[in-house]
PDB file of C-alpha atoms in Angstrom:
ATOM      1  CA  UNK B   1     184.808  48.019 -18.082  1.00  0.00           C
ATOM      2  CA  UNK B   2     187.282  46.967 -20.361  1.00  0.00           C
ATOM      3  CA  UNK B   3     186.107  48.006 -23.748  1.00  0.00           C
ATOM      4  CA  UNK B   4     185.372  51.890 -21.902  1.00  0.00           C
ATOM      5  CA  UNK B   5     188.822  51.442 -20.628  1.00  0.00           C
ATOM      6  CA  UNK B   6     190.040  50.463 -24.573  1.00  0.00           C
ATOM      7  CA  UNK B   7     188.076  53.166 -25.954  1.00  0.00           C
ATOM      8  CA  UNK B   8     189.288  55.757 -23.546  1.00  0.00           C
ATOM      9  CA  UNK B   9     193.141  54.642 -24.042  1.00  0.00           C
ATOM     10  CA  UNK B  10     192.618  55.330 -28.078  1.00  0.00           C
ATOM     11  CA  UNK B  11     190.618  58.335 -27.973  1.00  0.00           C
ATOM     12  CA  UNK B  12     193.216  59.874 -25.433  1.00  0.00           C
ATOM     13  CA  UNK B  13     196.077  58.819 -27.995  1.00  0.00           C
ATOM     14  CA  UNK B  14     194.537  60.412 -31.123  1.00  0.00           C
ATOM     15  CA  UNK B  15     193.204  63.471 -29.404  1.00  0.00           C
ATOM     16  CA  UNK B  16     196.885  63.838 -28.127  1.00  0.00           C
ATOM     17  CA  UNK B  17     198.764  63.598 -31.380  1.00  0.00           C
ATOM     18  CA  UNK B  18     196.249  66.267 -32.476  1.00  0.00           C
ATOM     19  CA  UNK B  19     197.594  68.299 -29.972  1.00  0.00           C
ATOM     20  CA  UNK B  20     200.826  67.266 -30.538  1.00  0.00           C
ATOM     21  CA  UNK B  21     201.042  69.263 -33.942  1.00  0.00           C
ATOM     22  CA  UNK B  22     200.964  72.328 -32.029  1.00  0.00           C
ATOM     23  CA  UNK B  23     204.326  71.800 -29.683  1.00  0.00           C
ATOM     24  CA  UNK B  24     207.754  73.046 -31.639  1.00  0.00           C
ATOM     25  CA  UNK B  25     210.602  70.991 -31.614  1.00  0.00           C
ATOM     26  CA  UNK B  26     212.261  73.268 -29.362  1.00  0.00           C
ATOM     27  CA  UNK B  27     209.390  73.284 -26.744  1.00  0.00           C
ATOM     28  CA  UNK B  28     209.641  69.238 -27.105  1.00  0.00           C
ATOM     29  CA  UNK B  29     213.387  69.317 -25.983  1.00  0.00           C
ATOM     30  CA  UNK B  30     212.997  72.386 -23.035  1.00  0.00           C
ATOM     31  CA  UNK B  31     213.778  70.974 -19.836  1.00  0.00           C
ATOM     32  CA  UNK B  32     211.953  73.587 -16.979  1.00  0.00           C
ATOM     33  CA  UNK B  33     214.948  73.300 -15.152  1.00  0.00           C
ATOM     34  CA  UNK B  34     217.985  70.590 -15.169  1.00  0.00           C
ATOM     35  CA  UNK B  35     215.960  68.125 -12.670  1.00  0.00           C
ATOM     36  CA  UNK B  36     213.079  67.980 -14.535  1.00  0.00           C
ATOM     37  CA  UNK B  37     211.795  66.036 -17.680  1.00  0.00           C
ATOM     38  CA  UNK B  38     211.553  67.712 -21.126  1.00  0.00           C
ATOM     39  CA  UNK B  39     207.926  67.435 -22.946  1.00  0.00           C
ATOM     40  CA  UNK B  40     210.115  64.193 -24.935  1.00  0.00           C
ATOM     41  CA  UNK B  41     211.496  62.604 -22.031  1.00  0.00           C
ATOM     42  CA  UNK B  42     207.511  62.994 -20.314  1.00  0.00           C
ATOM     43  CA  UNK B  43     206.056  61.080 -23.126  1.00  0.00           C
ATOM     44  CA  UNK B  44     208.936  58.620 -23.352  1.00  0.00           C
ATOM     45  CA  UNK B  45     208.219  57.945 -19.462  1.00  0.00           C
ATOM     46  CA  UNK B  46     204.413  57.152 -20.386  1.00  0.00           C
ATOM     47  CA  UNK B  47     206.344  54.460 -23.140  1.00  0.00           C
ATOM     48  CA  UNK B  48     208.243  53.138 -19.934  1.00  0.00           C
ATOM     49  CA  UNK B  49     204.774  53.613 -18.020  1.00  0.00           C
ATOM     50  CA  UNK B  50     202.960  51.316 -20.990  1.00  0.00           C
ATOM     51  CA  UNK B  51     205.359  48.899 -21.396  1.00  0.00           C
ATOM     52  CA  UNK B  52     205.706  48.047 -17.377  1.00  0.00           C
ATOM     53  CA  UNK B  53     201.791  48.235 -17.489  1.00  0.00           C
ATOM     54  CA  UNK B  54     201.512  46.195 -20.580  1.00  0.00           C
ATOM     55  CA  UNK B  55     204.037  43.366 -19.197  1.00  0.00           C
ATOM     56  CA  UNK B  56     201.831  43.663 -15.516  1.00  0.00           C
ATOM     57  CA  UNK B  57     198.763  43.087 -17.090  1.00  0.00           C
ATOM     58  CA  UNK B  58     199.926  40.066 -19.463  1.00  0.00           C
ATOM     59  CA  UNK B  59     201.908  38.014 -16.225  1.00  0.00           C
ATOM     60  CA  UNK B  60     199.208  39.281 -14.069  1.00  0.00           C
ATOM     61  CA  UNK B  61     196.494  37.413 -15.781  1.00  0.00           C
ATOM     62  CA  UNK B  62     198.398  33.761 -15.940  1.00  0.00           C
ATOM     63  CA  UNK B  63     200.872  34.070 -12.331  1.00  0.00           C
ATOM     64  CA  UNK B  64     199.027  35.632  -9.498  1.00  0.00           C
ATOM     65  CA  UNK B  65     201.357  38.036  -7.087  1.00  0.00           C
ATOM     66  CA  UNK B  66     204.256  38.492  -9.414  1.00  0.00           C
ATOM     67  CA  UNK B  67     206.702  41.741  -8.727  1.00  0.00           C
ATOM     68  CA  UNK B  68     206.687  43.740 -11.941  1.00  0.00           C
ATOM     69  CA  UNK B  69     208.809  47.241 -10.398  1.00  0.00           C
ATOM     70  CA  UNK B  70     210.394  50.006 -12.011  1.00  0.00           C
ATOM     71  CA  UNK B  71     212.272  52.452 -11.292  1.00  0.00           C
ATOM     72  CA  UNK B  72     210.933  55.440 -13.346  1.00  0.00           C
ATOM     73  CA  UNK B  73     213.945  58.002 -13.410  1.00  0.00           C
ATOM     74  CA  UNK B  74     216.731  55.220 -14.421  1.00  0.00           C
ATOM     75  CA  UNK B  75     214.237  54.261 -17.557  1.00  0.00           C
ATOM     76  CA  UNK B  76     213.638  57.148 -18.795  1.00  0.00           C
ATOM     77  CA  UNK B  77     217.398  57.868 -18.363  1.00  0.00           C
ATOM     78  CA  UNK B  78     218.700  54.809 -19.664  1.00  0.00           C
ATOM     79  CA  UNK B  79     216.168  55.008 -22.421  1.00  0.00           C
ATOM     80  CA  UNK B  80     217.951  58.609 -23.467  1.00  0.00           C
ATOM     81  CA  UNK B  81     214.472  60.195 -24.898  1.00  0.00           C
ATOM     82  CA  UNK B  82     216.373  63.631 -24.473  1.00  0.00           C
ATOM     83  CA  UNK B  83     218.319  62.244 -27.779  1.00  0.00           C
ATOM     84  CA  UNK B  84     215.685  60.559 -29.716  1.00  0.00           C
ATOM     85  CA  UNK B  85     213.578  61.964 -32.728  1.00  0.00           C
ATOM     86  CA  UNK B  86     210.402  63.288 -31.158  1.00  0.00           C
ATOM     87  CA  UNK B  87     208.573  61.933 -34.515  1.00  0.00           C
ATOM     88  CA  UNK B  88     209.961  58.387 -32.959  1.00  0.00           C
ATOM     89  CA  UNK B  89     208.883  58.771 -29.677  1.00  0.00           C
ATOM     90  CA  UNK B  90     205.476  59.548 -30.691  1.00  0.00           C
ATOM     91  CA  UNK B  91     205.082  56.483 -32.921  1.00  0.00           C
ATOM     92  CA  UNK B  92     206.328  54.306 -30.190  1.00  0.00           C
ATOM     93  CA  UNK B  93     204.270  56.000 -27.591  1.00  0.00           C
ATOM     94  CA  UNK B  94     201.169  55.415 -30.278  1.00  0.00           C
ATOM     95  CA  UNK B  95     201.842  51.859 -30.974  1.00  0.00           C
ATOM     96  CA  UNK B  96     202.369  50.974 -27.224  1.00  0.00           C
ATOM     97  CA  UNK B  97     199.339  52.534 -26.204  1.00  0.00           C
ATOM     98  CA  UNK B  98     197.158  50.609 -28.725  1.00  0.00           C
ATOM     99  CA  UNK B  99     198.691  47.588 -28.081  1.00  0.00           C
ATOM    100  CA  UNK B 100     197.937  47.769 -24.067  1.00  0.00           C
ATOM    101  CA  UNK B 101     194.350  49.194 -25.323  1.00  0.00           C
ATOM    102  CA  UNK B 102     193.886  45.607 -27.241  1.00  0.00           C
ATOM    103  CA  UNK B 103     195.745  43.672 -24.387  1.00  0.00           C
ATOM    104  CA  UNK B 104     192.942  45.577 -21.669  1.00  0.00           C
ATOM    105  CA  UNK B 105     189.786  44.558 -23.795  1.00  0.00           C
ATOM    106  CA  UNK B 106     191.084  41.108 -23.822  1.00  0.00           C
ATOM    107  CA  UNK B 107     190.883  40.456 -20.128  1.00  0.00           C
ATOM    108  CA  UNK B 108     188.640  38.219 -19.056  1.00  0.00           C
ATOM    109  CA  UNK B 109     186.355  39.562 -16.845  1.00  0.00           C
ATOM    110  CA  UNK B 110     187.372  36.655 -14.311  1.00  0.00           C
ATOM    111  CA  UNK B 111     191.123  37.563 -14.406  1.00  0.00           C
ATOM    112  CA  UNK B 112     190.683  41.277 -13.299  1.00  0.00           C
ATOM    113  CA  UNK B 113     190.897  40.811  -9.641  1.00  0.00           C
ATOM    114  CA  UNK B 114     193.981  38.845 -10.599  1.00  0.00           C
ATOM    115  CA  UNK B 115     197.137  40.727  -8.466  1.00  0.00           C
ATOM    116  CA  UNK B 116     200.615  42.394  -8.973  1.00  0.00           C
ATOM    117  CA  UNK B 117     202.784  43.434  -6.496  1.00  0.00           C
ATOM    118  CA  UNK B 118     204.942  46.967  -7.711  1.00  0.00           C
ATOM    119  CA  UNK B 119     206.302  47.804  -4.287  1.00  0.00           C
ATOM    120  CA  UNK B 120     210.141  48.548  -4.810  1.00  0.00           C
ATOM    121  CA  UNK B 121     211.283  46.844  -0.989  1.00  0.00           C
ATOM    122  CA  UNK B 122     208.041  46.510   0.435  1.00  0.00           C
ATOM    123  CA  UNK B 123     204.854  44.909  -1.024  1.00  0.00           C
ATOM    124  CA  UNK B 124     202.257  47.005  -2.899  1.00  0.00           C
ATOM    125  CA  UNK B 125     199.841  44.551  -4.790  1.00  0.00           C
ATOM    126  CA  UNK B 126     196.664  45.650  -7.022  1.00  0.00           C
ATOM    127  CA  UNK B 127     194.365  44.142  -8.997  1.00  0.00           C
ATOM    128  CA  UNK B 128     194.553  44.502 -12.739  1.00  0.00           C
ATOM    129  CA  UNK B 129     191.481  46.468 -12.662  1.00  0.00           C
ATOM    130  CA  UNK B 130     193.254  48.707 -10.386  1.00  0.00           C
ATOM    131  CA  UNK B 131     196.416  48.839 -13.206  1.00  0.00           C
ATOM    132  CA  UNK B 132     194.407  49.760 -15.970  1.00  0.00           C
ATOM    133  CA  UNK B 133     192.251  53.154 -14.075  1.00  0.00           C
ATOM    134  CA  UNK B 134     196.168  53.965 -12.605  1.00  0.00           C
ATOM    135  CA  UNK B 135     197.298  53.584 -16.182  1.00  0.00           C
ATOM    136  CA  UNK B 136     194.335  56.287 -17.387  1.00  0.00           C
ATOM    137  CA  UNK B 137     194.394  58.581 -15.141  1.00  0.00           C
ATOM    138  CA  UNK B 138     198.649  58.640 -15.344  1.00  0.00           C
ATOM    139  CA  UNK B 139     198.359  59.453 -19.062  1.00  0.00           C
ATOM    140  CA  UNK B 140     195.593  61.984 -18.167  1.00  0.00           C
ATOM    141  CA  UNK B 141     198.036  63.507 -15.831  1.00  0.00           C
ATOM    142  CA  UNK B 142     201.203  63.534 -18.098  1.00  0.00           C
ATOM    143  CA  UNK B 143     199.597  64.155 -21.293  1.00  0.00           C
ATOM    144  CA  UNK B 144     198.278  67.918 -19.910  1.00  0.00           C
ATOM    145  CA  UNK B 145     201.341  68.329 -18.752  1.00  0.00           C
ATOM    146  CA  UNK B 146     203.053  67.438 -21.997  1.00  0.00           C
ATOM    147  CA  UNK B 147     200.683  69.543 -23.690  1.00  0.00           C
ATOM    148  CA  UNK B 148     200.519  72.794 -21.169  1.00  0.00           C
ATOM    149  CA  UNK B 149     201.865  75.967 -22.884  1.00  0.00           C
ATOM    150  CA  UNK B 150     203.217  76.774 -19.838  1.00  0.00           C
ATOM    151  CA  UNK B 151     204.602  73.636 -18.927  1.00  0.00           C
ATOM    152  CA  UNK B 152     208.703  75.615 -19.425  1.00  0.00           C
ATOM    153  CA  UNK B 153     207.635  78.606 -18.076  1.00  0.00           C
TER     154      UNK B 153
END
């Protein structure tokens, strides 16, 4: 499970930086309206969305239970990926995601049931298993998004 899960993560990352090469600079800053995310401030939410992941499946395997919450509008705010070089974001995004694709083939197979709770004031726990197919199927979801033609239409 975890070296389809690794495989998937990388092959997801260099088909989307293919794809990449096709969005202008001016279709990575558009913002659909002011209350929603530009194509740059969508990818630099999946960098938030690794490095919460990343951090959750590290603790997770050693403390069992921890809360590991975030609140996704205030990082990608705070982070100010509206500003950044898009050339940036996409190397961050590209080194994040192969370091939580190494990080996922190094769980022991014992340690996946191992739990996290994300719940922001009530408890929501998973498994790490249940972390890393969230994690996929998120960067499915964003990354057609992201790479939509009509996503500003």
């Amino acid at each position: 499970m975890v070296e389809k899960a690794k495989d998937e993560i990388m092959a997801l990352v260099d088909e989307a930086l293919f794809n990449f090469k096709n969005i202008s600079v001016e279709d990575w800053n558009a913002k659909p309206n002011p209350n929603k995310w530009s194509r740059k401030e969508l990818l630099g939410h999946l960098i938030d969305s690794a490095s919460n992941n990343l951090r959750r499946l590290i603790v997770g395997q050693y403390e069992q239970g921890t809360k590991i919450v975030y609140d996704q509008d205030k990082w990608v705010s705070y982070q100010n990926y509206q500003e950044m070089n898009v050339d940036d974001i996409k190397a961050l995004w590209k080194l994040l995601n192969h370091q939580i694709a190494i990080v996922i083939s190094r769980i022991p197979q014992s340690k996946l049931d191992n739990t996290c709770d994300t719940g922001m004031g009530k408890a929501e726990v998973h498994s790490l298993v249940y972390f890393i197919e969230d994690y996929i199927v998120h960067l499915k979801y964003h990354l057609q998004q992201i790479t939509d033609s009509n996503y500003n239409a």
